[in-house]
Coordinates of N, CA, C and O in Angstrom, one line a residue:
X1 N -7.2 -27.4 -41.9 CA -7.7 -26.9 -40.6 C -8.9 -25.9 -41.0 O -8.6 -24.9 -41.7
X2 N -10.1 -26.1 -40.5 CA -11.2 -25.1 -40.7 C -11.2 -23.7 -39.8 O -10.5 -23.6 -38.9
X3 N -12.0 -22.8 -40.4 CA -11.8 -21.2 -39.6 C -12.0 -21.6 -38.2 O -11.1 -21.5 -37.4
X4 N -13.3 -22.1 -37.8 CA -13.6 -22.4 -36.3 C -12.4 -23.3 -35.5 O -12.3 -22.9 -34.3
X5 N -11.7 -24.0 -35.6 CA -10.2 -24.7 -35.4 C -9.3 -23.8 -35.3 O -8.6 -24.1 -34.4
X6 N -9.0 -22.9 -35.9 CA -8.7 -21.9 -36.0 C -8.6 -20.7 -35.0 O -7.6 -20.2 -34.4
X7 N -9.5 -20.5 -35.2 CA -10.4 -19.2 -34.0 C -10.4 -19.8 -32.8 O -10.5 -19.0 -31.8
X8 N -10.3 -21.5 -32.6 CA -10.8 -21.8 -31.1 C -9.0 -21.9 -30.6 O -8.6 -21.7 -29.5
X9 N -8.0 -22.3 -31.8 CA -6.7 -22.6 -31.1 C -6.1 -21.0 -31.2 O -5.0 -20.9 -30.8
X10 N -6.4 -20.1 -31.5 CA -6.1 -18.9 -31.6 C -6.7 -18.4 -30.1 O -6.0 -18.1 -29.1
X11 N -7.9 -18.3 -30.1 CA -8.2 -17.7 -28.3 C -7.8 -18.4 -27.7 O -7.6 -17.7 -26.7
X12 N -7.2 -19.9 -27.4 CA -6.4 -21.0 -26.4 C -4.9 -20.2 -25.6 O -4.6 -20.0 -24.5
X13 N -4.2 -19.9 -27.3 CA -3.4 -19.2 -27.5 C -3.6 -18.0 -26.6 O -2.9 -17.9 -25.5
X14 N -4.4 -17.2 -27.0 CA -4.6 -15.8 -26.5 C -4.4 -15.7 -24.5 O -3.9 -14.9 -23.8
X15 N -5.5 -17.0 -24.4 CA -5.7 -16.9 -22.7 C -4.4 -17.3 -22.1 O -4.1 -16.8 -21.0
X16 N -3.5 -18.3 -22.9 CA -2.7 -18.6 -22.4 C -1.8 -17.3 -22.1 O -1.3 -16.9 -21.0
X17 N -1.6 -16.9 -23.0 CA -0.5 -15.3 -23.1 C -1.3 -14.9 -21.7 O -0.7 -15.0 -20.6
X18 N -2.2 -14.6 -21.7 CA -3.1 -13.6 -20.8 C -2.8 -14.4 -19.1 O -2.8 -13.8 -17.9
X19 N -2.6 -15.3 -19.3 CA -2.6 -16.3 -17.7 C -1.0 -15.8 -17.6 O -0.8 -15.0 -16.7
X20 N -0.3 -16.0 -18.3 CA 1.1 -15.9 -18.2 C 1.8 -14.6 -17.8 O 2.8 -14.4 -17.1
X21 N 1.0 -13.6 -18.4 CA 1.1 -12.1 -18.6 C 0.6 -11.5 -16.6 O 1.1 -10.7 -15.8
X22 N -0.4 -12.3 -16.4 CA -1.4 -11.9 -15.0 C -0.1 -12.2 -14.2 O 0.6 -11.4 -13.8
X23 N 0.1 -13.8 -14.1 CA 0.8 -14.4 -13.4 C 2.6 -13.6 -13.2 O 3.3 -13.7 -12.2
X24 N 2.8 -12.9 -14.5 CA 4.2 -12.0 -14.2 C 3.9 -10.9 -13.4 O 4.1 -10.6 -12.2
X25 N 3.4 -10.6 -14.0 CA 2.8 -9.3 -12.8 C 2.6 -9.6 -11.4 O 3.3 -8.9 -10.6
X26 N 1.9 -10.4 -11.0 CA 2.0 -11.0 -9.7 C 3.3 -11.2 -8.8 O 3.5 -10.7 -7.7
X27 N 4.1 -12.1 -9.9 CA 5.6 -12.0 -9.2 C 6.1 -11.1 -9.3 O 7.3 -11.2 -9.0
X28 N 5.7 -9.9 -9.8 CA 6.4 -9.3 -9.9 C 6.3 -8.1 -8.5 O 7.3 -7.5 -8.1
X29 N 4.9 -8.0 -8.1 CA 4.7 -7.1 -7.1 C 5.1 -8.1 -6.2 O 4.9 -7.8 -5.1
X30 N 5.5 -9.0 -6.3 CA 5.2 -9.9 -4.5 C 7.4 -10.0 -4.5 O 7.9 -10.2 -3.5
X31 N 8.1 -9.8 -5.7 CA 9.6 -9.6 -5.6 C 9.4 -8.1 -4.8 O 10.0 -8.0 -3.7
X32 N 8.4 -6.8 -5.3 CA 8.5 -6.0 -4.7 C 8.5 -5.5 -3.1 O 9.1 -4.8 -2.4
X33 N 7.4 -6.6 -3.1 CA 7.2 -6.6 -1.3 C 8.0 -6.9 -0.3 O 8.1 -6.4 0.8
X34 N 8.5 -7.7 -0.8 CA 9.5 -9.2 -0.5 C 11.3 -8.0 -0.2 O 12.2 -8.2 0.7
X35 N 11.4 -6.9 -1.4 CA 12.6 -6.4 -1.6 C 12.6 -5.4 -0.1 O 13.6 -5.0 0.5
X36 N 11.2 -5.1 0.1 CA 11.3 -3.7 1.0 C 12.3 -2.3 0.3 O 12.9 -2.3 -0.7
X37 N 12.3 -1.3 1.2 CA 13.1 -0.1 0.8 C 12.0 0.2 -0.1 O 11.0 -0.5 0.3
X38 N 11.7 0.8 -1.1 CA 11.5 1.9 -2.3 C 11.3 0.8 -3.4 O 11.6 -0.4 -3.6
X39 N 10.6 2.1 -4.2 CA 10.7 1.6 -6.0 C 11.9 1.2 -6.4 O 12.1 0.2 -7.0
X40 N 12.4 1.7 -6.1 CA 14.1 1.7 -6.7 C 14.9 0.4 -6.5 O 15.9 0.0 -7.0
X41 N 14.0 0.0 -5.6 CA 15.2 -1.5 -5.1 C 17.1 -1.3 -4.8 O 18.1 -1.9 -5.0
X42 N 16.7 0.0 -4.0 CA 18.4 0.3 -4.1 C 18.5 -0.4 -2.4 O 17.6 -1.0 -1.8
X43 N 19.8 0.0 -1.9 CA 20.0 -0.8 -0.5 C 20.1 0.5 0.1 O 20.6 0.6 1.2
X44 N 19.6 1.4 -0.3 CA 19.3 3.3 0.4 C 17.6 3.2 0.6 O 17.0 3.5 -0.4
X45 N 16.9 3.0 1.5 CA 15.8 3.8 2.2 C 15.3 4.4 1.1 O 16.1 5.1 0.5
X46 N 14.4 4.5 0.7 CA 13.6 5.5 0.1 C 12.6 7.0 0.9 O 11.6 7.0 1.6
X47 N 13.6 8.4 0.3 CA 12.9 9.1 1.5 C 11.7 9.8 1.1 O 11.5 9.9 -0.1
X48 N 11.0 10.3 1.8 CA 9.8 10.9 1.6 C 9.8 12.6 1.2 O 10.7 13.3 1.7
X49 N 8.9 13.3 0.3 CA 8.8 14.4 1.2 C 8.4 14.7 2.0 O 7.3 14.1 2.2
X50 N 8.8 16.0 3.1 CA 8.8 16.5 4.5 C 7.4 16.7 5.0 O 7.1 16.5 6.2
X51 N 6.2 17.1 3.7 CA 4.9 16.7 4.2 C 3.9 15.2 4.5 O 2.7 15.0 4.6
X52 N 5.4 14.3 4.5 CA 4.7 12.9 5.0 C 5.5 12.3 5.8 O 5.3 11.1 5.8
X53 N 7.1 13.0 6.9 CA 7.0 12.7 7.6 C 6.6 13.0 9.4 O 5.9 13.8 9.8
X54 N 7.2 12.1 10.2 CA 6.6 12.0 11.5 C 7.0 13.3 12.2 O 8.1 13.9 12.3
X55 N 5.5 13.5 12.7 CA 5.6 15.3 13.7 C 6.4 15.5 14.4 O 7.3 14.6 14.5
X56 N 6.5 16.6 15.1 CA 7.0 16.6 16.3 C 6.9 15.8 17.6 O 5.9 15.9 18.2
X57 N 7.9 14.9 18.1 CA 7.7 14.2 19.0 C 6.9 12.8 18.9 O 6.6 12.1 19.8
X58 N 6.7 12.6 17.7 CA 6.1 11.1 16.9 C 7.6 10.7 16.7 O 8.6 11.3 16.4
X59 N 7.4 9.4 16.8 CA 8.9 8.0 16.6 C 8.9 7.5 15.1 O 9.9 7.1 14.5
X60 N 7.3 7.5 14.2 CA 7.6 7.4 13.2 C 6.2 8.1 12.8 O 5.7 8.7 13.8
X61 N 5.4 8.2 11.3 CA 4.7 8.0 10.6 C 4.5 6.9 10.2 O 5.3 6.1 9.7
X62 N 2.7 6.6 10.5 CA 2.3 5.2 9.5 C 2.1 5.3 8.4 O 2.2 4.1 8.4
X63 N 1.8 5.7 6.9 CA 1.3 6.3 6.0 C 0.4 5.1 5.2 O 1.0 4.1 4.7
X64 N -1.0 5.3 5.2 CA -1.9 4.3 4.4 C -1.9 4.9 2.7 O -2.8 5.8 2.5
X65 N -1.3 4.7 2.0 CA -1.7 5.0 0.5 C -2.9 4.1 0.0 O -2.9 2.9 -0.2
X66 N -3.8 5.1 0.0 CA -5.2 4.7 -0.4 C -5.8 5.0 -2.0 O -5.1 6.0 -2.3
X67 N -6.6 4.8 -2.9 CA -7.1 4.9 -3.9 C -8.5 4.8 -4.0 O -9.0 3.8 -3.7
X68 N -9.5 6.0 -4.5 CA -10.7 5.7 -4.7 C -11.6 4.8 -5.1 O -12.8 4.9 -4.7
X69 N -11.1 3.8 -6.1 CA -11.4 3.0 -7.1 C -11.3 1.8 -6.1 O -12.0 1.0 -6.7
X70 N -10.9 1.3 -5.0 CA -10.3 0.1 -4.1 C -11.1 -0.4 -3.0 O -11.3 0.3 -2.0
X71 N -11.6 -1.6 -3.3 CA -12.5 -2.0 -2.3 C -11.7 -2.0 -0.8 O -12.0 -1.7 0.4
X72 N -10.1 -2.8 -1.6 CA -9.5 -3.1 -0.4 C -9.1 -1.8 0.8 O -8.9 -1.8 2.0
X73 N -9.3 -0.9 -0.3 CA -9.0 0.4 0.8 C -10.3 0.9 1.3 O -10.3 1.7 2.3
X74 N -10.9 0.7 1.0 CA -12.1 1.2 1.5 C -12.1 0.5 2.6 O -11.8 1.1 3.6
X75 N -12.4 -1.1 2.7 CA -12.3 -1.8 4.2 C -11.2 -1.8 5.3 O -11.4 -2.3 6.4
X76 N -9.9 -1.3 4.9 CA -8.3 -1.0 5.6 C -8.9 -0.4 6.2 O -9.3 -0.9 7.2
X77 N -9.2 1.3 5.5 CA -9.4 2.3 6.4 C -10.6 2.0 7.3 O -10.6 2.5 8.4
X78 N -11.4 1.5 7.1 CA -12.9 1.8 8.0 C -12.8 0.7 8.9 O -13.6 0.7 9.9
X79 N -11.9 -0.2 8.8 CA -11.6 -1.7 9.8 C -10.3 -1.6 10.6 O -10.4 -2.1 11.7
X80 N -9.1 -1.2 10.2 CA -7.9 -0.6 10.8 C -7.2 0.5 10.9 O -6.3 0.5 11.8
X81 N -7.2 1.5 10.1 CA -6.9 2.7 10.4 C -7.6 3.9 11.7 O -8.6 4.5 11.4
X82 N -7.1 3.9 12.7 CA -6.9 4.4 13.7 C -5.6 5.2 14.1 O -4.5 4.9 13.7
X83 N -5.9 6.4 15.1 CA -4.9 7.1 15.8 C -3.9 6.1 17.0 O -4.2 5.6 18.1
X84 N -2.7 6.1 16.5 CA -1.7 5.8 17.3 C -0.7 6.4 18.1 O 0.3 6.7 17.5
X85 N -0.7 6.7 19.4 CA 0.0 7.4 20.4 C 1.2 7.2 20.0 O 1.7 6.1 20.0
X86 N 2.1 8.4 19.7 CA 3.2 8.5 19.1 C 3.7 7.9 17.9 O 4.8 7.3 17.7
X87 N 2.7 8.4 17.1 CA 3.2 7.8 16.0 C 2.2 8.7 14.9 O 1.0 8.4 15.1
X88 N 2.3 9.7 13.8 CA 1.3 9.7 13.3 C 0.8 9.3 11.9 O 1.4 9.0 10.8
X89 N -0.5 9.4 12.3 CA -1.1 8.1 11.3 C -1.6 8.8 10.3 O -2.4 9.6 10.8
X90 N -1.5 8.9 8.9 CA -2.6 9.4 8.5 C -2.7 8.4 6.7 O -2.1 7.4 6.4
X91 N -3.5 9.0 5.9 CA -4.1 8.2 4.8 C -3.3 9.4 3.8 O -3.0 10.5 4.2
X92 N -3.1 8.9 2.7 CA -2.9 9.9 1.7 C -3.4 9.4 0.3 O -3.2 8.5 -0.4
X93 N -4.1 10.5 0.4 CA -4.9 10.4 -1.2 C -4.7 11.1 -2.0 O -4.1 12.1 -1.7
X94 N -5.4 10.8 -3.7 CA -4.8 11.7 -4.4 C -5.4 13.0 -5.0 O -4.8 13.7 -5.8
X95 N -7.1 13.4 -4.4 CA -7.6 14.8 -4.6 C -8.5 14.9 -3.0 O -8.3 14.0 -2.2
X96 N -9.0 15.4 -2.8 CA -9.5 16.1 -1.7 C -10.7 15.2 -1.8 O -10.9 14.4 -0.9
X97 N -11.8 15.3 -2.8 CA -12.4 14.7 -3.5 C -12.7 13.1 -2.7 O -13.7 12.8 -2.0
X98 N -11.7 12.0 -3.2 CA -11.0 11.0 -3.2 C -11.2 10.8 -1.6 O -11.4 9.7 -1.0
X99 N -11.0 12.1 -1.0 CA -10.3 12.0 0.5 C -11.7 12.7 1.3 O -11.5 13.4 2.3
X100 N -12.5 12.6 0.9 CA -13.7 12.8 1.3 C -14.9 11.9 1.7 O -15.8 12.0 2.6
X101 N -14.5 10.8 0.6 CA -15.3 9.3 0.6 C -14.7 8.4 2.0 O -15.2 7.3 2.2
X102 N -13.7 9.0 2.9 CA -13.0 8.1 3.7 C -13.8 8.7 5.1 O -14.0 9.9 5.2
X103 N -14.0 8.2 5.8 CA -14.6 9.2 6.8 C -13.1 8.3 8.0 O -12.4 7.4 7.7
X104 N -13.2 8.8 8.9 CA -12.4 8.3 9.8 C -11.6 9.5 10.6 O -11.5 10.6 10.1
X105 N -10.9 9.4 12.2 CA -10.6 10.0 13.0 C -9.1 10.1 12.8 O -8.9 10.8 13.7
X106 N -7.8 9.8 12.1 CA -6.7 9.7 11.9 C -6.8 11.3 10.6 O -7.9 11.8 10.1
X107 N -5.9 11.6 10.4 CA -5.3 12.9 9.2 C -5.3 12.2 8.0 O -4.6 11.2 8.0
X108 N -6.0 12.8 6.9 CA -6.3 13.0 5.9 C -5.2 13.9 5.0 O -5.3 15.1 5.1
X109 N -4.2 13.4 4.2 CA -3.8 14.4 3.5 C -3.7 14.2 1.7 O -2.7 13.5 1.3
X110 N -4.4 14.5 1.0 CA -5.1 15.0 -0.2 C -4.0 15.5 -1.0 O -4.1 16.8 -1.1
X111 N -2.9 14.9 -1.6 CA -1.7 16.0 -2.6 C -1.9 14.9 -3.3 O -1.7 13.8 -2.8
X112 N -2.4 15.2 -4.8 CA -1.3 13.8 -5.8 C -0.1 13.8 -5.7 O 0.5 12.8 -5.9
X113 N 0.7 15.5 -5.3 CA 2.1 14.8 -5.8 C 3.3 14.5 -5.0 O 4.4 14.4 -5.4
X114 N 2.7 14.3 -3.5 CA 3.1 13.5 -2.8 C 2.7 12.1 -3.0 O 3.6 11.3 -3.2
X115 N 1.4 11.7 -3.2 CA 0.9 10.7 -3.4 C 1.6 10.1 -5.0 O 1.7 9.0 -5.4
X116 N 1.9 11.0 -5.3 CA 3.0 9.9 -6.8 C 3.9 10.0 -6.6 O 4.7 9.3 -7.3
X117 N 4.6 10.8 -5.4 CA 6.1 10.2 -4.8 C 6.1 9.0 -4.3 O 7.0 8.3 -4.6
X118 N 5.3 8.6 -3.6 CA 5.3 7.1 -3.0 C 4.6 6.3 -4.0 O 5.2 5.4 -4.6
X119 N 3.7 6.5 -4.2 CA 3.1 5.1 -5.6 C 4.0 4.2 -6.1 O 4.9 4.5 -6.8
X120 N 3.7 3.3 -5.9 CA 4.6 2.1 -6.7 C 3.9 0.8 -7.5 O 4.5 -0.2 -7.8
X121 N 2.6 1.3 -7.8 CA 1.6 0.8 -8.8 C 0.9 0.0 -8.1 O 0.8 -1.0 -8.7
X122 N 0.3 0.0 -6.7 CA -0.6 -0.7 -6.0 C -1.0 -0.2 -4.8 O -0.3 0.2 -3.8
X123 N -2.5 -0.4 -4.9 CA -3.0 0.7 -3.5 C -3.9 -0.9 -3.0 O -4.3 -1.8 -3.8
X124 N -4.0 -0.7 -1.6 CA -3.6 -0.4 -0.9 C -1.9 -0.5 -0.5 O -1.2 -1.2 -1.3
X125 N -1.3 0.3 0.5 CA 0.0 0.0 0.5 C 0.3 1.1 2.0 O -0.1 2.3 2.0
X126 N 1.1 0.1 3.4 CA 1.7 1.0 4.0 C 3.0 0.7 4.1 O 3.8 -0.2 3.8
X127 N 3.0 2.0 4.8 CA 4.6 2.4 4.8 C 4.6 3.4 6.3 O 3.8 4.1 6.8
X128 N 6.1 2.9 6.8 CA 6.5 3.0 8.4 C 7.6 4.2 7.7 O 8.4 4.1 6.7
X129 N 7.5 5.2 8.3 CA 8.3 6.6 8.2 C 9.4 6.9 8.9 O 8.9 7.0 10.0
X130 N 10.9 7.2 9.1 CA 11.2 7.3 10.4 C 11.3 8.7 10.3 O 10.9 9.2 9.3
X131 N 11.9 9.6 11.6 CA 12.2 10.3 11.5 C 12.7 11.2 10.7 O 12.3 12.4 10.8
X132 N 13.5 10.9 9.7 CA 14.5 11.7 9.1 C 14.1 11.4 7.9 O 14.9 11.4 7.0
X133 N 12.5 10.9 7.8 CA 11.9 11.0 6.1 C 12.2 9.8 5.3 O 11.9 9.7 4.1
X134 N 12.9 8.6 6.2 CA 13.0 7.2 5.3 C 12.1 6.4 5.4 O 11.6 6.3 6.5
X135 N 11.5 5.7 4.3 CA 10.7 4.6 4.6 C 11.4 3.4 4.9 O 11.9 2.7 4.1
X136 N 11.4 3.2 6.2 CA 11.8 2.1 6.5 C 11.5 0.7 6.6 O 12.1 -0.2 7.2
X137 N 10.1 0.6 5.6 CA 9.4 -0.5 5.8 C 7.9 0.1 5.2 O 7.2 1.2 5.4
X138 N 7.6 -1.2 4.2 CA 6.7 -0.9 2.8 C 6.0 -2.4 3.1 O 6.6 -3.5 3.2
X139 N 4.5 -2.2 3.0 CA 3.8 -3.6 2.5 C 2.8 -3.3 1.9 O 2.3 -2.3 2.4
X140 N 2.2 -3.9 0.7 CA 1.3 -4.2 0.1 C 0.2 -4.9 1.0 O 0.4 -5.8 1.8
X141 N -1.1 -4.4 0.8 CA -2.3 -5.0 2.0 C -3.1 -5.5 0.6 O -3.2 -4.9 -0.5
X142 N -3.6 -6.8 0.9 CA -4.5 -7.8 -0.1 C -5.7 -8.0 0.6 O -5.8 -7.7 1.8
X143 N -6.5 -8.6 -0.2 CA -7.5 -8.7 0.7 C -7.7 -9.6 1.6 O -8.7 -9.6 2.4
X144 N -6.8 -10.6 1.7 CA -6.6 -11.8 2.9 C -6.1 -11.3 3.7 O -6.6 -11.8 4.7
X145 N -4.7 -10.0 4.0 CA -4.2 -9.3 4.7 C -4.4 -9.4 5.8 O -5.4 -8.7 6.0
X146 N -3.9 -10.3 7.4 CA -3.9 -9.9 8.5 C -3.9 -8.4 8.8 O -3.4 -8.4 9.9
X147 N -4.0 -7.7 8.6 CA -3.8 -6.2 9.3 C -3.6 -5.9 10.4 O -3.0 -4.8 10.6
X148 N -4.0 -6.7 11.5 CA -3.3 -6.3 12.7 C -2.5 -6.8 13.1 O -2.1 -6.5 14.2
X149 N -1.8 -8.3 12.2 CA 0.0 -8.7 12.4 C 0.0 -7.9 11.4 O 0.5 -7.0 12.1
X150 N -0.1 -7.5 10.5 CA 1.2 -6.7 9.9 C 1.1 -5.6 10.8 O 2.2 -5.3 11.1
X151 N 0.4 -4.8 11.3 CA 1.0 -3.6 12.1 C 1.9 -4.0 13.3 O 3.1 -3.8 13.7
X152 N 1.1 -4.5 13.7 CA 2.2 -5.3 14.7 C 3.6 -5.6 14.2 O 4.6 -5.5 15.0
X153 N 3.7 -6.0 12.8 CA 4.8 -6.3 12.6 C 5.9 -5.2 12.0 O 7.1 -5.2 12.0
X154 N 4.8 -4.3 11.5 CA 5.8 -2.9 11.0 C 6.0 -2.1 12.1 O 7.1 -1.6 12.1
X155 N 5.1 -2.0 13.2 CA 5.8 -1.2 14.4 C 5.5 -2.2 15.6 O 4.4 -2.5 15.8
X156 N 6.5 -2.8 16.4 CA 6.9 -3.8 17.2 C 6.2 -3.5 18.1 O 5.4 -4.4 18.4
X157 N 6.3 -2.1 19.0 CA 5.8 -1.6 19.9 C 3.9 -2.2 19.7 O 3.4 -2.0 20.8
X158 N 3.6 -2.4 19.3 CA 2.3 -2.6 19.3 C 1.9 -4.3 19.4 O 0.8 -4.8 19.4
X159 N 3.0 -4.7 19.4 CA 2.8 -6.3 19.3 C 2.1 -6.6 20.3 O 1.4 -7.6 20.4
X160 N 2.3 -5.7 21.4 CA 1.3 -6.3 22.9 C 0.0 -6.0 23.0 O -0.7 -6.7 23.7
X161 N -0.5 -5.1 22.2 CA -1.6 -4.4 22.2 C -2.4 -5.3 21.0 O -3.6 -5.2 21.1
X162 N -2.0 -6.0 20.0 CA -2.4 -6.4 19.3 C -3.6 -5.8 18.3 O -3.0 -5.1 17.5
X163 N -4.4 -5.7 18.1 CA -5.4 -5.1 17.1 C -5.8 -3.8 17.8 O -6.2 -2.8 17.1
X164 N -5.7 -3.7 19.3 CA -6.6 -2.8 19.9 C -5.7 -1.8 20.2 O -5.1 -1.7 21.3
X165 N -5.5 -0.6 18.9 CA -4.5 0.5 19.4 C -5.6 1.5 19.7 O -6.8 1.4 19.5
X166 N -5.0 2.3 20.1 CA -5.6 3.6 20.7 C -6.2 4.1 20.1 O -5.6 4.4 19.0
X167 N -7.6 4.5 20.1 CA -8.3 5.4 19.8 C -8.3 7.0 19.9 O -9.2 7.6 19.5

């Protein structure tokens, strides 16, 4: 076998690992999605802390976990993130900085270390809050992402209104 034979079934090799390696990962966030609840994959809710859940007199929190680096967040927010009547909405990022590049009418709140309580290694990502600080409901947004069935589909109440929530 010559070096060049060699070197070409060695990078073959290499891409292969690398296809295979992409491709776990993949299933691996999409078992994630699929599991709902939290990181933990336990059959307990995953709760928040108290500076991300729903206000006074809100039925839940929407929470958009956003990332600076993210095309797809970039177009979430500036194409569907909006204020929703009883419910509050807001983005969470992870420096002020970060949360500056977002322009939009919904709340802005800037902690990493809330923002690494929820992280679960992929931004975009929302999550439905209830009252008492559980996430009751987690999806991953891609860039094919309906966004206005999945809101629809994380808060029901809006299924009639369809894309056009409140301003």
């Amino acid at each position: 076998m010559t070096l060049p034979v060699a070197l070409s079934l060695l990078s073959l090799l290499l891409s292969l690992f690398t296809l295979l390696a992409t491709a776990g990962v993949y299933a691996r966030v999409r078992t994630l999605e699929q599991a709902g609840g939290g990181a933990q994959l336990t059959d307990q809710p995953q709760a928040v802390p108290a500076g991300l859940r729903p206000g006074a007199g809100d039925t839940h929190a929407l929470l958009f976990l956003l990332d600076a680096g993210c095309g797809i967040c970039k177009g979430l927010w500036e194409t569907s993130v909006r204020p929703i009547p009883g419910v509050r909405v807001l983005g969470l990022f992870t420096s002020q900085e970060v949360a500056s590049t977002f322009d939009g009418g919904v709340e802005k709140v800037a902690d990493p270390d809330l923002w690494s309580a929820v992280y679960e290694g992929y931004a975009p990502c929302v999550y439905v809050i209830d009252p008492a600080g559980r996430i009751v409901a987690r999806r991953f947004v891609y860039g094919d992402t309906d966004v206005p069935a999945l809101l629809s589909e994380l808060l029901p109440e809006l299924s009639d209104s369809g894309s056009h929530h409140a301003s």
